[in-house]
XYZ file of C-alpha atoms in Angstrom:
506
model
C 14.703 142.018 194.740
C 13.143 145.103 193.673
C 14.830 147.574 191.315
C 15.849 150.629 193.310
C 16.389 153.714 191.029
C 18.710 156.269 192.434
C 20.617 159.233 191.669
C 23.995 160.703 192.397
C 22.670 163.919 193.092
C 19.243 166.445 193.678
C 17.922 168.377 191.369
C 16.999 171.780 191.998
C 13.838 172.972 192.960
C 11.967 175.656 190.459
C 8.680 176.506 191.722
C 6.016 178.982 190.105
C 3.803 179.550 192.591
C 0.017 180.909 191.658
C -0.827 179.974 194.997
C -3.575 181.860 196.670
C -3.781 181.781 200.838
C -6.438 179.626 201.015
C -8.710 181.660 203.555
C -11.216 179.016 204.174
C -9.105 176.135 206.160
C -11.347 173.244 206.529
C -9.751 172.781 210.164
C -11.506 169.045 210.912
C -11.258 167.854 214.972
C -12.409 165.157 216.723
C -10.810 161.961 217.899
C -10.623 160.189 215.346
C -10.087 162.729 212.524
C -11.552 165.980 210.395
C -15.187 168.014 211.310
C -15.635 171.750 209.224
C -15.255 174.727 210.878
C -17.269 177.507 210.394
C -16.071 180.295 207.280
C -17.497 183.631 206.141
C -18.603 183.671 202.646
C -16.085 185.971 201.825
C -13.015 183.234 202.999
C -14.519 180.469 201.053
C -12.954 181.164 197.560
C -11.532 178.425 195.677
C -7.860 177.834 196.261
C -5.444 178.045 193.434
C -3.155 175.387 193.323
C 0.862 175.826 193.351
C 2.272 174.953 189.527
C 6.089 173.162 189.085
C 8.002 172.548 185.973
C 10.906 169.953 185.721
C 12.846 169.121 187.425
C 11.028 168.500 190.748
C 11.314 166.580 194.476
C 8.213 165.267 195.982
C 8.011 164.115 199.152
C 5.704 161.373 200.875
C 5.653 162.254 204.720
C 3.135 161.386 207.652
C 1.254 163.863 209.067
C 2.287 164.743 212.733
C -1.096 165.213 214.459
C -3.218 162.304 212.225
C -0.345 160.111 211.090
C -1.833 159.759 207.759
C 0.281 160.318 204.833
C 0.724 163.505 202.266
C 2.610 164.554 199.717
C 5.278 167.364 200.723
C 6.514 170.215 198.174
C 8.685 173.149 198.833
C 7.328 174.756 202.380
C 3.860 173.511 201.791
C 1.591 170.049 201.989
C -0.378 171.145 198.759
C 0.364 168.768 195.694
C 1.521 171.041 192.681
C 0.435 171.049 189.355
C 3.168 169.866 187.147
C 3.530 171.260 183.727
C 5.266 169.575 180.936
C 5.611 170.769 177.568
C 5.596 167.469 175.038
C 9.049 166.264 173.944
C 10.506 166.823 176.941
C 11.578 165.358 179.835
C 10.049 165.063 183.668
C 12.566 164.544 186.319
C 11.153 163.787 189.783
C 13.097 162.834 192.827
C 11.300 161.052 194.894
C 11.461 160.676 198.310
C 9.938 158.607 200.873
C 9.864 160.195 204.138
C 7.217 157.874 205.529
C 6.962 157.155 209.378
C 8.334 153.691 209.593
C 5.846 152.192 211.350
C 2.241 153.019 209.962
C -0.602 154.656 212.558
C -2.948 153.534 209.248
C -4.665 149.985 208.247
C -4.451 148.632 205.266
C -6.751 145.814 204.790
C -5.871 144.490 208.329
C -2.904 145.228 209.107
C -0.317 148.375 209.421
C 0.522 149.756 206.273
C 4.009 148.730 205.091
C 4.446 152.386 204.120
C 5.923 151.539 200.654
C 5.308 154.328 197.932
C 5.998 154.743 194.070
C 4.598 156.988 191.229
C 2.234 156.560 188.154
C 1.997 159.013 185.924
C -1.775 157.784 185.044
C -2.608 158.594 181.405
C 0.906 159.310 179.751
C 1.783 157.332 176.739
C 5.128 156.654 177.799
C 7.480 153.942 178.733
C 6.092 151.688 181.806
C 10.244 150.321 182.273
C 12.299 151.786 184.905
C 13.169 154.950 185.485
C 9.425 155.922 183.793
C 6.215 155.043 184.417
C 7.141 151.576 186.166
C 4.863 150.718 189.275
C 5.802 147.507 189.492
C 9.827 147.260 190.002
C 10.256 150.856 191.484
C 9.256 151.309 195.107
C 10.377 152.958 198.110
C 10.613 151.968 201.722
C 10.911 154.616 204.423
C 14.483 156.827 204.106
C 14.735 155.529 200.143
C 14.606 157.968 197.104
C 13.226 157.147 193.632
C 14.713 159.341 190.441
C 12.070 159.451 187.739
C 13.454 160.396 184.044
C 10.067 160.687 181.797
C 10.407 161.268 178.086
C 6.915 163.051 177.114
C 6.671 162.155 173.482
C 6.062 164.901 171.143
C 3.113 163.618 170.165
C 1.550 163.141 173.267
C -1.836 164.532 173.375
C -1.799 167.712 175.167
C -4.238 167.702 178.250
C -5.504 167.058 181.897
C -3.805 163.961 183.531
C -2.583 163.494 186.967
C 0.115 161.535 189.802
C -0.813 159.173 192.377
C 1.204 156.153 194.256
C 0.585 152.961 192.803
C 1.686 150.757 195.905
C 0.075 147.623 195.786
C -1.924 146.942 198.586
C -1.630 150.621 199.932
C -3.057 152.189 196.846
C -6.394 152.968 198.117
C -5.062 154.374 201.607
C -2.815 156.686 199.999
C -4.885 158.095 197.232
C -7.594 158.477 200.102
C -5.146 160.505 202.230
C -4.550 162.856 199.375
C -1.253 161.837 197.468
C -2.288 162.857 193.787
C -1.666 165.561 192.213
C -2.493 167.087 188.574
C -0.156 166.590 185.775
C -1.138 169.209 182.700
C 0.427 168.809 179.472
C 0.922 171.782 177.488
C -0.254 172.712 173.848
C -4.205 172.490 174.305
C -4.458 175.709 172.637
C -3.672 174.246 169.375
C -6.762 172.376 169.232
C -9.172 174.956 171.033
C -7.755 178.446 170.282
C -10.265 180.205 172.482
C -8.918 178.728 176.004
C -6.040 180.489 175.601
C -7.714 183.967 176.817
C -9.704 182.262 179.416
C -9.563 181.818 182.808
C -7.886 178.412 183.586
C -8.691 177.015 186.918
C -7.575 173.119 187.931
C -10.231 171.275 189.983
C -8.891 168.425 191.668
C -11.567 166.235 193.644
C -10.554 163.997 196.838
C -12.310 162.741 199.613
C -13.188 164.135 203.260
C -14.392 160.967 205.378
C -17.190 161.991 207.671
C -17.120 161.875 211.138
C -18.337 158.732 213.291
C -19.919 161.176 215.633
C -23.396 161.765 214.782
C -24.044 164.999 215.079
C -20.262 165.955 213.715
C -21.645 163.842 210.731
C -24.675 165.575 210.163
C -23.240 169.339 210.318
C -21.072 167.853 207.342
C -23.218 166.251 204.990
C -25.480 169.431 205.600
C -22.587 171.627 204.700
C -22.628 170.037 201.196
C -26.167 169.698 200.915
C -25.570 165.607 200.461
C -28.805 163.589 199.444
C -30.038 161.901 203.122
C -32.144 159.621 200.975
C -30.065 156.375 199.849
C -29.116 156.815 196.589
C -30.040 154.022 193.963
C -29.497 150.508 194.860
C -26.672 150.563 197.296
C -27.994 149.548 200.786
C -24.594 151.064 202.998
C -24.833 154.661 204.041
C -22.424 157.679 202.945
C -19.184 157.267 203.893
C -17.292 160.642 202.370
C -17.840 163.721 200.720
C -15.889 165.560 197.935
C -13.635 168.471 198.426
C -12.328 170.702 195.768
C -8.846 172.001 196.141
C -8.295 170.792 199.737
C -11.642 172.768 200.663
C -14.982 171.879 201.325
C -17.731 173.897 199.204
C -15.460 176.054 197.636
C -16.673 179.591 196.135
C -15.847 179.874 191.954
C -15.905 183.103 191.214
C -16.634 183.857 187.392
C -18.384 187.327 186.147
C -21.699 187.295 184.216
C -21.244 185.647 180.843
C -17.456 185.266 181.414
C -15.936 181.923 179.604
C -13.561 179.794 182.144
C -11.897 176.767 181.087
C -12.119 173.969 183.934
C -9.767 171.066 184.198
C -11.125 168.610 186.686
C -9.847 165.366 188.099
C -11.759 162.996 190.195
C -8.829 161.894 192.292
C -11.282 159.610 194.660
C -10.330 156.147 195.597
C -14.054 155.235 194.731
C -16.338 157.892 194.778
C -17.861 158.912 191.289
C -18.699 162.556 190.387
C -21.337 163.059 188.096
C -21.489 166.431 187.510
C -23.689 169.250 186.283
C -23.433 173.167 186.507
C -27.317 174.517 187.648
C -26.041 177.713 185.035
C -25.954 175.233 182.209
C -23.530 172.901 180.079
C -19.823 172.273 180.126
C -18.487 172.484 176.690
C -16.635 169.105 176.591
C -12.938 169.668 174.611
C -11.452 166.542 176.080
C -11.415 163.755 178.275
C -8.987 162.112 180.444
C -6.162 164.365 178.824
C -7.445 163.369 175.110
C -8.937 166.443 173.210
C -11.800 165.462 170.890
C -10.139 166.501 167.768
C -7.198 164.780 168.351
C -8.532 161.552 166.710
C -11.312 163.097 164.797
C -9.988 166.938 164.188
C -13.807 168.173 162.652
C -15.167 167.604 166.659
C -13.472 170.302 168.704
C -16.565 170.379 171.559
C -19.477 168.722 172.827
C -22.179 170.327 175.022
C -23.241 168.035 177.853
C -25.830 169.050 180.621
C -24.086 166.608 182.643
C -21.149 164.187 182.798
C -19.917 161.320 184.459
C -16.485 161.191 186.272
C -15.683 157.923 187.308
C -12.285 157.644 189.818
C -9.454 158.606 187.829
C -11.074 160.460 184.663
C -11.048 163.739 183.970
C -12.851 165.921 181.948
C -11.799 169.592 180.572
C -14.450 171.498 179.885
C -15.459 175.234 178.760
C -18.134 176.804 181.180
C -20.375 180.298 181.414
C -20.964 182.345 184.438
C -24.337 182.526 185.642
C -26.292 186.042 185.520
C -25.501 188.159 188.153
C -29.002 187.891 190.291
C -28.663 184.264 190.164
C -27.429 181.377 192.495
C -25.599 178.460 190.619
C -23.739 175.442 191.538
C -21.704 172.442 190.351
C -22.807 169.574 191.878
C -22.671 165.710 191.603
C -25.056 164.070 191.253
C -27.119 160.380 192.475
C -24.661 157.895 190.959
C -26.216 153.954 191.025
C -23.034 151.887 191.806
C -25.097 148.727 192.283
C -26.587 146.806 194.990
C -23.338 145.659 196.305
C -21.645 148.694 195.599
C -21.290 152.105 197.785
C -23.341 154.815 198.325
C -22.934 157.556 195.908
C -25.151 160.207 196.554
C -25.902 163.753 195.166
C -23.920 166.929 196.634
C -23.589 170.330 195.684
C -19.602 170.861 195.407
C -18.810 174.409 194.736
C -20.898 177.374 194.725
C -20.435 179.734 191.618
C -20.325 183.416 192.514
C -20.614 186.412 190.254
C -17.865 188.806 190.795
C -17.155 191.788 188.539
C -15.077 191.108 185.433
C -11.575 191.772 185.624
C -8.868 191.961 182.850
C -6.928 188.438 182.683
C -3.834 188.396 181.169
C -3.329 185.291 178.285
C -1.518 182.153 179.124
C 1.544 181.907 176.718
C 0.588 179.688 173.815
C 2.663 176.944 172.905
C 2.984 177.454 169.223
C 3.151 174.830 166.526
C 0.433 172.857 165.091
C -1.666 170.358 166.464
C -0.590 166.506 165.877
C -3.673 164.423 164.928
C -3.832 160.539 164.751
C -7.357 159.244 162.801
C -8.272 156.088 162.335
C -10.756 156.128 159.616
C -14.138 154.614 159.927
C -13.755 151.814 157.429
C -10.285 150.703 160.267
C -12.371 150.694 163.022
C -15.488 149.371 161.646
C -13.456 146.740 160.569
C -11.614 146.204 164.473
C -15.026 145.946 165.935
C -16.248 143.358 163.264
C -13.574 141.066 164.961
C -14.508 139.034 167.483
C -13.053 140.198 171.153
C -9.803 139.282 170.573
C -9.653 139.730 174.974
C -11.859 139.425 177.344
C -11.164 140.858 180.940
C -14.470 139.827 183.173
C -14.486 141.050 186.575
C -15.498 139.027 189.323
C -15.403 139.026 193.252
C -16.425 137.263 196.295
C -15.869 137.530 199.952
C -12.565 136.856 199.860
C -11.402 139.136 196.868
C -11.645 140.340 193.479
C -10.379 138.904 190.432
C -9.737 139.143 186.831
C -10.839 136.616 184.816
C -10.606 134.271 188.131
C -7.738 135.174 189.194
C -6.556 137.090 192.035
C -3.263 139.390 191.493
C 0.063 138.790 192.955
C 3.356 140.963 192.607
C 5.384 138.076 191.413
C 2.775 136.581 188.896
C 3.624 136.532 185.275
C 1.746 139.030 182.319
C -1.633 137.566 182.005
C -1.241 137.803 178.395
C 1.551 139.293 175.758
C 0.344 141.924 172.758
C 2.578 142.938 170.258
C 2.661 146.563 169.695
C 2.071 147.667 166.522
C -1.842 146.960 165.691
C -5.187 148.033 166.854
C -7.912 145.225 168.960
C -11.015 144.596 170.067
C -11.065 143.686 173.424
C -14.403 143.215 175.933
C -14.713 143.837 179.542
C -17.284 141.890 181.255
C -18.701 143.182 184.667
C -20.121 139.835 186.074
C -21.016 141.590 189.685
C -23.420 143.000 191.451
C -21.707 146.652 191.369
C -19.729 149.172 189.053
C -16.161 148.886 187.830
C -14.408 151.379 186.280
C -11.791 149.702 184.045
C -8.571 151.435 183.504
C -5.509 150.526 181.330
C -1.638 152.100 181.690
C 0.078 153.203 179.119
C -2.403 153.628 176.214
C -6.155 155.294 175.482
C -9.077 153.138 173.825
C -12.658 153.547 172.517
C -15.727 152.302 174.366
C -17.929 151.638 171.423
C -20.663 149.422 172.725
C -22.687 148.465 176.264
C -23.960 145.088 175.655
C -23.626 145.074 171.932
C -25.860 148.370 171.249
C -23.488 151.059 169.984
C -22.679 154.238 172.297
C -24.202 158.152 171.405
C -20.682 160.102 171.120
C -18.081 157.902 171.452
C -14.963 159.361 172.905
C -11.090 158.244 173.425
C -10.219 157.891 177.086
C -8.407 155.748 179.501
C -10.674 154.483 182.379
C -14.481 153.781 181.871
C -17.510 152.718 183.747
C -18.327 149.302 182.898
C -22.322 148.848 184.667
C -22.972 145.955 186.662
C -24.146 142.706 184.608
C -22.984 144.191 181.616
C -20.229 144.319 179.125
C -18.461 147.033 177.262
C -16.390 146.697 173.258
C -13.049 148.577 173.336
C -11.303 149.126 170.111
C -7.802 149.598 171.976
C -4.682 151.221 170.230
C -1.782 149.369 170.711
C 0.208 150.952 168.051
C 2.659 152.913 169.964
C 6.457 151.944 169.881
C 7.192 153.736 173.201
C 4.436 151.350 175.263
C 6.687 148.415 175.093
C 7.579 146.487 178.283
C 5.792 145.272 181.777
C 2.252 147.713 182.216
C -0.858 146.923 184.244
C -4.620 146.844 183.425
C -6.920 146.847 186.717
C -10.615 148.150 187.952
C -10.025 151.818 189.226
C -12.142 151.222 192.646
C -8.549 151.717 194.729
C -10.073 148.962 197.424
C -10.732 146.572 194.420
C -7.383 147.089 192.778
C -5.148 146.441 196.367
C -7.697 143.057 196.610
C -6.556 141.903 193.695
C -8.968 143.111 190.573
C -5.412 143.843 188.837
C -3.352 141.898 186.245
C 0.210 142.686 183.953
C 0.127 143.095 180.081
C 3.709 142.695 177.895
C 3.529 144.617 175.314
C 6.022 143.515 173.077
């Protein structure tokens, strides 16, 4: 029986909306779903995106007109931002308020419109009531009460919520039930973003229309690459949104610093992107700044920078002159001859605007926790031989981890005590991408086939090519990790197939 974590009572709802009316609806009809409608340039402005602190209730509901699912806050359909300082506590009620009986398919049948929570990135407990996607799920009608404890020295960043339903994963996250999670304190490792401009980029998916035409007007409305793109033989299936909206307007005066926050929320799209004014100046990925492990690295400029599904990247950018046209796009991502198309789009279109005063975010205060290794450690962990191997595999009737297919009542595929770093490998023996992704914790790529990587950086999902393999150096050396977690490829459709197994850490 599965646990079912419930409370006595609700907490209250306290909202801080920064909401903006988002005049550019991307109002999508036909049959079968979504096509654009037509917007001034002046209604296509970026969305902000409501904020929440703890305590919270999020609702999963089913949309009345295309019986797909969302997640519900307050008056509004818009997934908040939830802000959490460290050493405190998140408190969400959860409730599923699912249709019972599913309009959507998942994988052949009616989705059995269970739902959970993982709070993807957070070093904290994976045991009930935290970050546990295996025990804690909801049928229609039944709440979940999640009681988070945030460490204090959990790396302030960019990380974000999505369901974690196995075998519904991919449908959800598709229909848009993520949101972003921002922990506070960033400040203390780049002073300067605290007098920018912060604005929270969250990426999903618009599937295009069957219709032909319908089709066409949308992959021209993003500019998409009608080429195929690398390898993959299929043809486009979606296109990235920003915010909810499709080619968004950034506004940013002339020579004005912004600090972006971007998560690629896709089931399986990868966003490689680049900003035609120049570079992002890199101060962390996936929710781990650069100095946290190495506190003399506080930014990197990159012309470009790849996304894969689930990573995030926080980055300080520069607006354009104002007689120039700019854009961030993604670009032509290869995902392998058996993978799925990929192809370059423009995503937003940076404006110039006038500046504007901007009143500083509060800063958290105190100083910023670091946690080195030092070079002799991990020179000496990546000496070791792998002391794991995870090699992906698949065929037509699944995907696997090192042969073998996941099920919810199979046993950890292998125990780690905490307390120690490793060097594990992760083998990609298909003919596509995988993006490998591990709960709980953050590790180091440090090699692609045994040649060492330009830059490496902590984060918790990474690209591992097709035919290749990539060296971790994984850091196991939390106390507050122990229990039940999950380590799986990222690719939502991969992960519900089976390309999923458990880890005890013990």
């Amino acid at each position: 029986m599965r646990h079912r974590n419930r409370a006595h009572s609700s907490p209250s709802l306290r909202v801080q909306t920064s909401q903006k009316v988002a005049l550019f609806i991307c109002t999508w009809v036909a049959a079968i779903g979504l096509v654009a409608a037509a917007a001034t340039a002046q209604d296509r402005l970026l969305p902000d995106l409501p904020e929440a602190k703890s305590p919270i209730t999020l609702i999963a509901a089913t949309h009345s007109v295309t019986g797909k699912s969302e997640f519900r806050y307050g008056d509004n359909n818009t997934s908040p931002v939830i802000r959490v300082e460290p050493g405190t506590v998140l408190n969400v009620e959860y409730k599923n308020e699912l249709a019972p009986q599913s309009k959507e398919d998942c994988f052949g049948h009616p989705c059995m419109q269970m739902t959970n929570l993982h709070f993807h990135g957070l070093h904290v407990s994976p045991n009930a009531p935290q970050d546990d996607v295996l025990d804690m799920m909801a049928s229609p009608g039944e709440t979940l009460h999640y009681s988070v404890q945030v460490p204090l020295q959990q790396p302030p960043g960019l990380y974000w919520y999505h369901t974690h339903s196995h075998g519904e994963s991919y449908v959800q996250d598709l229909d848009g039930m993520s949101g972003a999670i921002v922990i506070e304190g960033i400040e203390r490792y780049v002073p300067e973003v605290a007098k920018m401009r912060e604005r929270i980029l969250m990426l999903r998916d618009l599937v295009l229309p069957d219709d032909p035409a319908e089709r066409k007007t949308v992959m021209a409305s993003v500019a998409m690459q009608t080429a195929h793109c690398g390898s993959a033989k299929e043809d486009p299936e979606r296109a990235f949104t920003i915010n909810g909206s499709v080619r968004p307007q950034i506004d940013i005066p002339p020579g004005e610093r912004q600090f972006w926050r971007i998560v690629n929320a896709s089931p399986d799209l990868y966003a490689d992107l680049e900003l035609d004014s120049g570079s992002f100046e890199v101060v962390a990925l996936d929710g781990m700044p650069l100095a946290y492990h190495d506190p003399s690295i506080r930014k990197r400029s990159m012309s470009h920078i790849l996304v894969p599904p689930a990573g995030r990247v926080e980055a300080i950018v520069t607006g354009p002159s104002a007689d120039s046209h700019a854009a961030l796009r993604s670009r032509c991502f290869d995902t392998g001859p058996d993978g799925d198309s990929n192809p370059a789009m423009v995503l937003a279109d940076v404006v110039s605007v006038k500046p504007s005063s901007l009143e500083a975010r509060p800063a958290l205060g105190g100083s910023p926790v670091y946690a080195t290794f030092s070079p002799t450690t991990l020179k000496r962990v990546e000496a070791r031989d792998p002391q794991f191997v995870v090699t992906f595999t698949e065929d037509k009737q699944g995907f696997y981890i090192n042969g073998q297919k996941f099920e919810m009542n199979s046993g950890p595929m292998l125990t780690v005590d905490v307390g120690s770093l490793q060097r594990w490998r992760v083998t990609n023996s298909t003919k596509e991408v995988h993006p490998f992704h591990i709960h709980q914790v953050h590790f180091l790529p440090y090699a692609v086939d045994g040649n060492a990587m330009k830059d490496p950086a902590w984060v918790d999902t990474v690209n591992v090519p097709s035919g290749s393999s990539v060296d971790l150096v994984m850091d196991f050396t939390d106390p507050i990790i122990r229990g039940m977690s999950l380590f799986h490829c990222h690719l939502l459709k991969h992960e519900d197939k089976g390309m999923m197994a458990k880890i005890l850490f013990r």
